[in-house]
Coordinates of C-alpha atoms and ligand atoms in Angstrom, one line a residue:
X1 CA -163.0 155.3 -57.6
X2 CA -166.1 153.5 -58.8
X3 CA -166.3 150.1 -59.7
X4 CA -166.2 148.8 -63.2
X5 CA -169.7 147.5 -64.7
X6 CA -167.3 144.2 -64.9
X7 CA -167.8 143.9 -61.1
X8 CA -171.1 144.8 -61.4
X9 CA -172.7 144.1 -58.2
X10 CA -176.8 143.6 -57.3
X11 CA -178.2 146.5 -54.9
X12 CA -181.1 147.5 -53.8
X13 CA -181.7 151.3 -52.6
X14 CA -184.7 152.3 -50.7
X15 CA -185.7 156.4 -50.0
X16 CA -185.2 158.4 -53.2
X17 CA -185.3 161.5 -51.4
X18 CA -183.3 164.7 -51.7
X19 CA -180.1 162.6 -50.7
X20 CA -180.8 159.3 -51.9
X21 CA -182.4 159.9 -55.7
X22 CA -178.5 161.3 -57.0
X23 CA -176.7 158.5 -54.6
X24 CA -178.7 155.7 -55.7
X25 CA -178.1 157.2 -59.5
X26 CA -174.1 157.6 -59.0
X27 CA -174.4 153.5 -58.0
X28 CA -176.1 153.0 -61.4
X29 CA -173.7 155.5 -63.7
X30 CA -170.6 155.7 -62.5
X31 CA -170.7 152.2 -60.7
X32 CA -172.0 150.2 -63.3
X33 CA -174.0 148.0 -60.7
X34 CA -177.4 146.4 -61.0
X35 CA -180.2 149.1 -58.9
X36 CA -183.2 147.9 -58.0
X37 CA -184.9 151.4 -56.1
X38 CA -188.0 151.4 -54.1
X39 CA -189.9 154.7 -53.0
X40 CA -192.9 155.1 -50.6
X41 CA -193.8 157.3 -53.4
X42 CA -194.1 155.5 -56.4
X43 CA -194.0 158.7 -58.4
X44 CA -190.1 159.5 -57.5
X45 CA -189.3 155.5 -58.2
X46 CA -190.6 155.8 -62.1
X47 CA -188.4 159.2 -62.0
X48 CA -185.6 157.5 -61.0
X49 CA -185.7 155.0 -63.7
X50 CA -186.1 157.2 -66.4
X51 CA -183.2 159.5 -65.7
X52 CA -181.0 156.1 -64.3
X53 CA -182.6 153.0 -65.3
X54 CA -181.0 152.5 -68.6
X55 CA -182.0 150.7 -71.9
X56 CA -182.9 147.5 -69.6
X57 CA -184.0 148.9 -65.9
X58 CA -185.4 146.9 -63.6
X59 CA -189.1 148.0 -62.6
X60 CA -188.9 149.6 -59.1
X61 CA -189.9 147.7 -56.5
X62 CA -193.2 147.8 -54.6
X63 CA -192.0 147.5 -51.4
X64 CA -188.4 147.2 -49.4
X65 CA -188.9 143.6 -49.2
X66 CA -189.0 142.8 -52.9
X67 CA -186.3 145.5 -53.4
X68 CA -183.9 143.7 -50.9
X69 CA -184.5 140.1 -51.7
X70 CA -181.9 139.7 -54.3
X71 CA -179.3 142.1 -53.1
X72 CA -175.9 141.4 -52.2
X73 CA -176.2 145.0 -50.3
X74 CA -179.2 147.5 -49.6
X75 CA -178.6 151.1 -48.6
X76 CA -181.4 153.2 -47.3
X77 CA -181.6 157.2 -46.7
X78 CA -185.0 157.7 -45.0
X79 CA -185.9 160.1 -42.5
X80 CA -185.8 159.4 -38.4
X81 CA -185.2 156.6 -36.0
X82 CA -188.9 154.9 -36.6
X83 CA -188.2 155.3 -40.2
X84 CA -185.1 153.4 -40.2
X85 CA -186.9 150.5 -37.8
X86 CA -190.1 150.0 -40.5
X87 CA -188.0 150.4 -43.8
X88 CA -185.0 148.4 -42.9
X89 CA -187.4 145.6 -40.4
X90 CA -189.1 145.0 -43.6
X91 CA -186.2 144.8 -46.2
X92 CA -184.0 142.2 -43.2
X93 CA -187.3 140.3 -43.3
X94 CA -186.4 139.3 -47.0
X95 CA -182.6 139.3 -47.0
X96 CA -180.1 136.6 -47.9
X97 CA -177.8 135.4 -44.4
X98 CA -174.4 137.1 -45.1
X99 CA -175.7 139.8 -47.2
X100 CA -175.5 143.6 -45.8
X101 CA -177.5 146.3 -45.0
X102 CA -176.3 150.2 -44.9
X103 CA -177.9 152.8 -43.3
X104 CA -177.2 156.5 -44.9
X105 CA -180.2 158.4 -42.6
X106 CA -179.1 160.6 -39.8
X107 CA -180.5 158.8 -36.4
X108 CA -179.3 157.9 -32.9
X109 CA -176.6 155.5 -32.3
X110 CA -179.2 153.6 -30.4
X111 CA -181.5 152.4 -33.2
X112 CA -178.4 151.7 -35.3
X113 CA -177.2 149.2 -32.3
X114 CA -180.4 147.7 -32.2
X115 CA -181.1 147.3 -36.1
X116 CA -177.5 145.8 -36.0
X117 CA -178.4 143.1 -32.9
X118 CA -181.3 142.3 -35.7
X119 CA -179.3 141.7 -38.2
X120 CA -176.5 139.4 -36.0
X121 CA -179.5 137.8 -35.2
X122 CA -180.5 136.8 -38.7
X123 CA -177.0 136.0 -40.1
X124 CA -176.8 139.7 -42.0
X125 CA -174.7 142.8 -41.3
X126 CA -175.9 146.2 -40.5
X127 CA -173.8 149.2 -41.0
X128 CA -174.4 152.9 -39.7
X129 CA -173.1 155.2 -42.1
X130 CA -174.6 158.4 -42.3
X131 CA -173.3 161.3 -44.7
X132 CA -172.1 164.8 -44.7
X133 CA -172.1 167.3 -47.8
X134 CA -175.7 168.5 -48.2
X135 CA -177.5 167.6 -51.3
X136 CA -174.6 169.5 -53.6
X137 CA -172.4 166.4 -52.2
X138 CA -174.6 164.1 -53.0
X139 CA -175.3 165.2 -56.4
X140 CA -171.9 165.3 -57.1
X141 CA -171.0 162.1 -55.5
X142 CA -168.6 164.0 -53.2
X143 CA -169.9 162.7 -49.8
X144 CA -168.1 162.3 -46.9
X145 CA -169.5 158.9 -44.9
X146 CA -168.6 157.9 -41.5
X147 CA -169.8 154.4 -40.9
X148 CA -170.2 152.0 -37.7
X149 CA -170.2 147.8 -37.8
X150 CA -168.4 144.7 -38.8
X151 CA -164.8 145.7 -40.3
X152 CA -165.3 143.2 -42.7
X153 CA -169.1 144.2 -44.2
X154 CA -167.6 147.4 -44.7
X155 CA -164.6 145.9 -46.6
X156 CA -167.0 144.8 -48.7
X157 CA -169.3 147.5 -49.0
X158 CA -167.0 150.6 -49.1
X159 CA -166.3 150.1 -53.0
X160 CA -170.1 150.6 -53.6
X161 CA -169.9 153.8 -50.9
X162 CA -167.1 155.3 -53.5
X163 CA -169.3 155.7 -56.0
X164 CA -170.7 158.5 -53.9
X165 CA -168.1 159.1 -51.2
X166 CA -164.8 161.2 -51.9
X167 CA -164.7 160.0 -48.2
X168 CA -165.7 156.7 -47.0
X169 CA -164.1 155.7 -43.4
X170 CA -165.0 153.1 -40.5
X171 CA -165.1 154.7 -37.8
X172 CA -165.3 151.6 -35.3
X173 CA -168.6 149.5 -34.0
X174 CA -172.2 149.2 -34.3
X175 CA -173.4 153.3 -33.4
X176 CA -169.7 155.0 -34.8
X177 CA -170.9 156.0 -37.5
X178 CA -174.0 157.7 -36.3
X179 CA -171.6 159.1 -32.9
X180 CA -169.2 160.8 -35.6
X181 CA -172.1 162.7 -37.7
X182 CA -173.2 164.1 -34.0
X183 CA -169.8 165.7 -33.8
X184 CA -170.0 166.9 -37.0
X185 CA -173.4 168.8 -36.2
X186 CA -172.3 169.9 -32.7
X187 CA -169.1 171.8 -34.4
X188 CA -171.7 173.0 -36.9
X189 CA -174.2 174.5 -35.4
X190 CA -172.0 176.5 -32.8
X191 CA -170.1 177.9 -36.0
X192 CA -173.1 178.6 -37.8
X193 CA -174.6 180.9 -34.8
X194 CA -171.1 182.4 -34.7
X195 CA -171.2 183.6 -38.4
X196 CA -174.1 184.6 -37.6
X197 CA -173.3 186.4 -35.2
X198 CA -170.6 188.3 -37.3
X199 CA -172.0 188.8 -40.4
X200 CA -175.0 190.9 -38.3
X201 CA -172.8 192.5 -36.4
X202 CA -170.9 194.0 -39.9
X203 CA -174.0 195.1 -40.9
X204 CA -175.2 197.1 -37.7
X205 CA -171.5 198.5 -37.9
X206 CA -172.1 200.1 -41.6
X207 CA -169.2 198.3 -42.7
X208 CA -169.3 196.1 -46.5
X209 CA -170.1 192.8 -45.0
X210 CA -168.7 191.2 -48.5
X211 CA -165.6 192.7 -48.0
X212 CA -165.1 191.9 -44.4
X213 CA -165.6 188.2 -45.8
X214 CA -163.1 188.7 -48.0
X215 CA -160.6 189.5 -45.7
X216 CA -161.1 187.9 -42.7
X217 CA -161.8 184.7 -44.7
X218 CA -158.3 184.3 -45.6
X219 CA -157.5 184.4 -41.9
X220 CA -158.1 182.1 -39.1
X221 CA -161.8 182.8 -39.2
X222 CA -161.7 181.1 -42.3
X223 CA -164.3 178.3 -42.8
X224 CA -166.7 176.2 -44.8
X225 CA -169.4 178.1 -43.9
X226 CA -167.9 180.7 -44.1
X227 CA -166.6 180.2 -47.6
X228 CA -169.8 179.0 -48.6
X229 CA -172.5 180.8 -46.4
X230 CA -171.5 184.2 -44.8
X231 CA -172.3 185.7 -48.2
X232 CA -175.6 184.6 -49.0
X233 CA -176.3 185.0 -44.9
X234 CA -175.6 188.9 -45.2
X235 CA -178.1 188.6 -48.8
X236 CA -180.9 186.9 -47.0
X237 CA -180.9 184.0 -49.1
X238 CA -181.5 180.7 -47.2
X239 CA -182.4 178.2 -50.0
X240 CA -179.1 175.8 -49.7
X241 CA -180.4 172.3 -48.8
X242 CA -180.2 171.0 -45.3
X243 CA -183.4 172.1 -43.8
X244 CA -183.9 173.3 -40.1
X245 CA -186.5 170.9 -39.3
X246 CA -183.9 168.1 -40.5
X247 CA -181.2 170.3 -38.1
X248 CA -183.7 170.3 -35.5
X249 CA -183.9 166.3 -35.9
X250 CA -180.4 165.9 -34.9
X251 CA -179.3 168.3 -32.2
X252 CA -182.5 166.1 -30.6
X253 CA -180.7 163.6 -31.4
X254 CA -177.4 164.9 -30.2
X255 CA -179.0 166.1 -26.9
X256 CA -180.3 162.4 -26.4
X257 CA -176.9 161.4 -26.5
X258 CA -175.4 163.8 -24.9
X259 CA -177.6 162.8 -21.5
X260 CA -176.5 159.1 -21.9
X261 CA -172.8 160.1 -21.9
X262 CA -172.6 163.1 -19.6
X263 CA -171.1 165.2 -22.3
X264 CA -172.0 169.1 -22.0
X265 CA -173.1 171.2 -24.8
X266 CA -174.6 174.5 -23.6
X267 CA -173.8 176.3 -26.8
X268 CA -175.6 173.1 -29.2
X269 CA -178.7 173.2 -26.6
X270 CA -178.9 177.2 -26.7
X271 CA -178.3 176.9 -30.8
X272 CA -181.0 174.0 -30.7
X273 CA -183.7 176.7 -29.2
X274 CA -182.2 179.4 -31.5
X275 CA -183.8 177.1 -34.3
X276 CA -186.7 176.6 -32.8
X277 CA -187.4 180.1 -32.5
X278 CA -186.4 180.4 -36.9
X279 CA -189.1 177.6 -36.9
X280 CA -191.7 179.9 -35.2
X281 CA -191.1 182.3 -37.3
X282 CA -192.2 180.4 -40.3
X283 CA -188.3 179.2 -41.6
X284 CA -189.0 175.1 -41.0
X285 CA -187.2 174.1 -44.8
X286 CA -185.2 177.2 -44.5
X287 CA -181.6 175.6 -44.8
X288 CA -179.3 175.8 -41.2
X289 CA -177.6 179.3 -42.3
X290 CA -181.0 181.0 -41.3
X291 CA -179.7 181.6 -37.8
X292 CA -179.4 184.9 -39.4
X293 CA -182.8 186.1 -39.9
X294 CA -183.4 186.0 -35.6
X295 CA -180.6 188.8 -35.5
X296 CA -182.0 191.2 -38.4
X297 CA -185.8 191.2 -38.3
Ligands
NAP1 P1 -186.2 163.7 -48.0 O1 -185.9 164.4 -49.2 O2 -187.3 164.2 -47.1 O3 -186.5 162.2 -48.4 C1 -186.8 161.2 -47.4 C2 -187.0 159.9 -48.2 O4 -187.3 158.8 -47.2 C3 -188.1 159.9 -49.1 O5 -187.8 159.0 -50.2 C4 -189.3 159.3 -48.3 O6 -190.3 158.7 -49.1 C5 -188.5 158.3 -47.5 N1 -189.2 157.9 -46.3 C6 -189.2 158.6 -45.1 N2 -189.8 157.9 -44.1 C7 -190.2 156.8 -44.7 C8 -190.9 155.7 -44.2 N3 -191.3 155.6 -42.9 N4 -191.2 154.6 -45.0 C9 -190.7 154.7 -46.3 N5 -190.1 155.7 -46.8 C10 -189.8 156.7 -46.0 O7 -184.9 163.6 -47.0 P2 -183.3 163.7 -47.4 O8 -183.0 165.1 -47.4 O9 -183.0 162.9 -48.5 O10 -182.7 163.1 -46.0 C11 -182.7 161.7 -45.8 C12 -181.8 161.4 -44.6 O11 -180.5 161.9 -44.8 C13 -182.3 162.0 -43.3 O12 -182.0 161.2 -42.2 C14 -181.4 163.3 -43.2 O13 -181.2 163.8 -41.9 C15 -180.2 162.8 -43.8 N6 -179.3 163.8 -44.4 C16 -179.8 164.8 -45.2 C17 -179.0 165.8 -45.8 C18 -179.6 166.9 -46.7 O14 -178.8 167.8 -47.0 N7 -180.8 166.8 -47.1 C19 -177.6 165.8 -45.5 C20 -177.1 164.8 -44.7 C21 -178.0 163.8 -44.1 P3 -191.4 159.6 -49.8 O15 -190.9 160.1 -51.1 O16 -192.6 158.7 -50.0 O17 -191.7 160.7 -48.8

């Protein structure tokens, strides 16, 4: 899967966040490779090198430029579309021609076509590759990335993704990456309302809503979220990772899209207000199952 530390590789990895503190660890561990980390927070950097640094870490950086300068590849995870222009602007400002740049944040397919026009420009590659799995993928290095840009930088860079990735695919140019990951959300939100849907329906019926997973989760209602959500849903506990606010961010992002390429989604719009109305009510860093808690209060 990973490499070995004998084709230990120089990195960089800027945004220790939920997502990118374990990724940027499993590039350290199981890869072997040489991490130099930078965090806007200087707090989770110095974290990060306790837990991962090893007997000789490297001192995290003080800014994404001195982070990327030496590095045959920096990844980011960051937040939005503007966060993704100012961190990765300022690491290509320092980067060596030839040497690549991946993006594991959830943002439009636009901003990744632009940062990757920067980077042509300057002689580097830029790679779209956004992730799936929640922050239980991530801290077990089962991932699934989708990722957009030059066949040949991702060649290079989908040993590094493995270290993280149980799936790591190229999914075609600049923005295919980021165009897959809006599919994913548009089949999950639509499910998720669905369960929802279900599992609050079982309850006004007076049947055992546990049950009722048990059996119709061996059928064709079967799912993920099912499997993994329908029974804390019908317990009230929403503390699973993936935020609505960060749910909110891309169905905004998937709408955007969506107007560019005449695509119709009246079930992800109507799901996107759903959320704003959980958001109203106080649930912003509730996780995305908490479609429930509009149907029962
Ligand atoms: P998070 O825990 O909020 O962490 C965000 C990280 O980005 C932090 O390290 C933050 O630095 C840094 N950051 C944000 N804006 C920045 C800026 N302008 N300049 C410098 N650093 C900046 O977020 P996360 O959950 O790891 O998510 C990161 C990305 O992955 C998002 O695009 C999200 O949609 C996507 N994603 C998340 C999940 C999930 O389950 N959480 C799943 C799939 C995809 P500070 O520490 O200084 O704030």
């Amino acid at each position: 899967m990973a490499d070995t530390a004998t084709d230990s590789r120089s990195v960089a990895f800027l945004g220790l966040g939920t997502m990118g503190f374990p990724m940027a660890g499993h590039l350290a561990v199981r890869g072997g490779h040489r991490v130099t980390v930078f965090n806007r927070t200087a707090a989770k950097a110095e974290a990060w090198t306790a837990r991962f640094g090893g007997a000789s870490a490297a001192t995290p950086a003080a800014t994404p430029a001195e982070a990327a300068r030496d590095a045959e590849v920096v990844f980011l995870c960051v937040g939005g579309d503007d966060d993704v222009r100012a961190v990765a602007g300022e690491a290509m400002d320092a980067m060596k021609p030839g040497t690549i740049i991946a993006d594991h944040s959830t943002v439009s397919a636009t901003v990744s076509r632009e940062m990757a026009e920067l980077a042509r420009k300057r002689g580097l590659f830029f790679l779209d590759a956004p992730v799936s799995g929640g922050q239980a993928g991530a801290e077990n290095g089962v991932l699934t990335v989708m990722v957009g840009g030059d066949a040949d930088a991702f060649a290079r860079t989908q040993p590094l993704m493995a270290c993280y990735g149980r799936s790591v695919t190229h999914m075609g140019p600049a923005g295919a990456g980021q165009l897959t990951k809006m599919v994913n959300q548009i089949c999950i939100a639509g499910l998720l309302q669905g369960l929802a849907e279900g599992m609050a329906f079982a309850q006004k019926a007076g049947l055992d809503g546990h049950k009722v997973v048990d059996v119709i989760g061996k059928g064709a209602a079967q799912s993920w979220q099912m499997d993994n959500r329908a029974k804390t849903m019908l317990d009230g506990k929403f503390d699973f990772g993936f935020a609505v606010d960060w749910m909110r961010k891309d169905l905004g992002i998937v709408l955007g899209e969506a107007r560019n390429n005449g695509a119709t989604l009246p079930v992800t719009a109507l799901v996107d207000q759903f959320y704003a109305e959980v958001q109203a009510m106080g649930g912003n860093r509730l996780d995305t199952s908490s479609l429930m808690t509009r149907l029962t209060r």
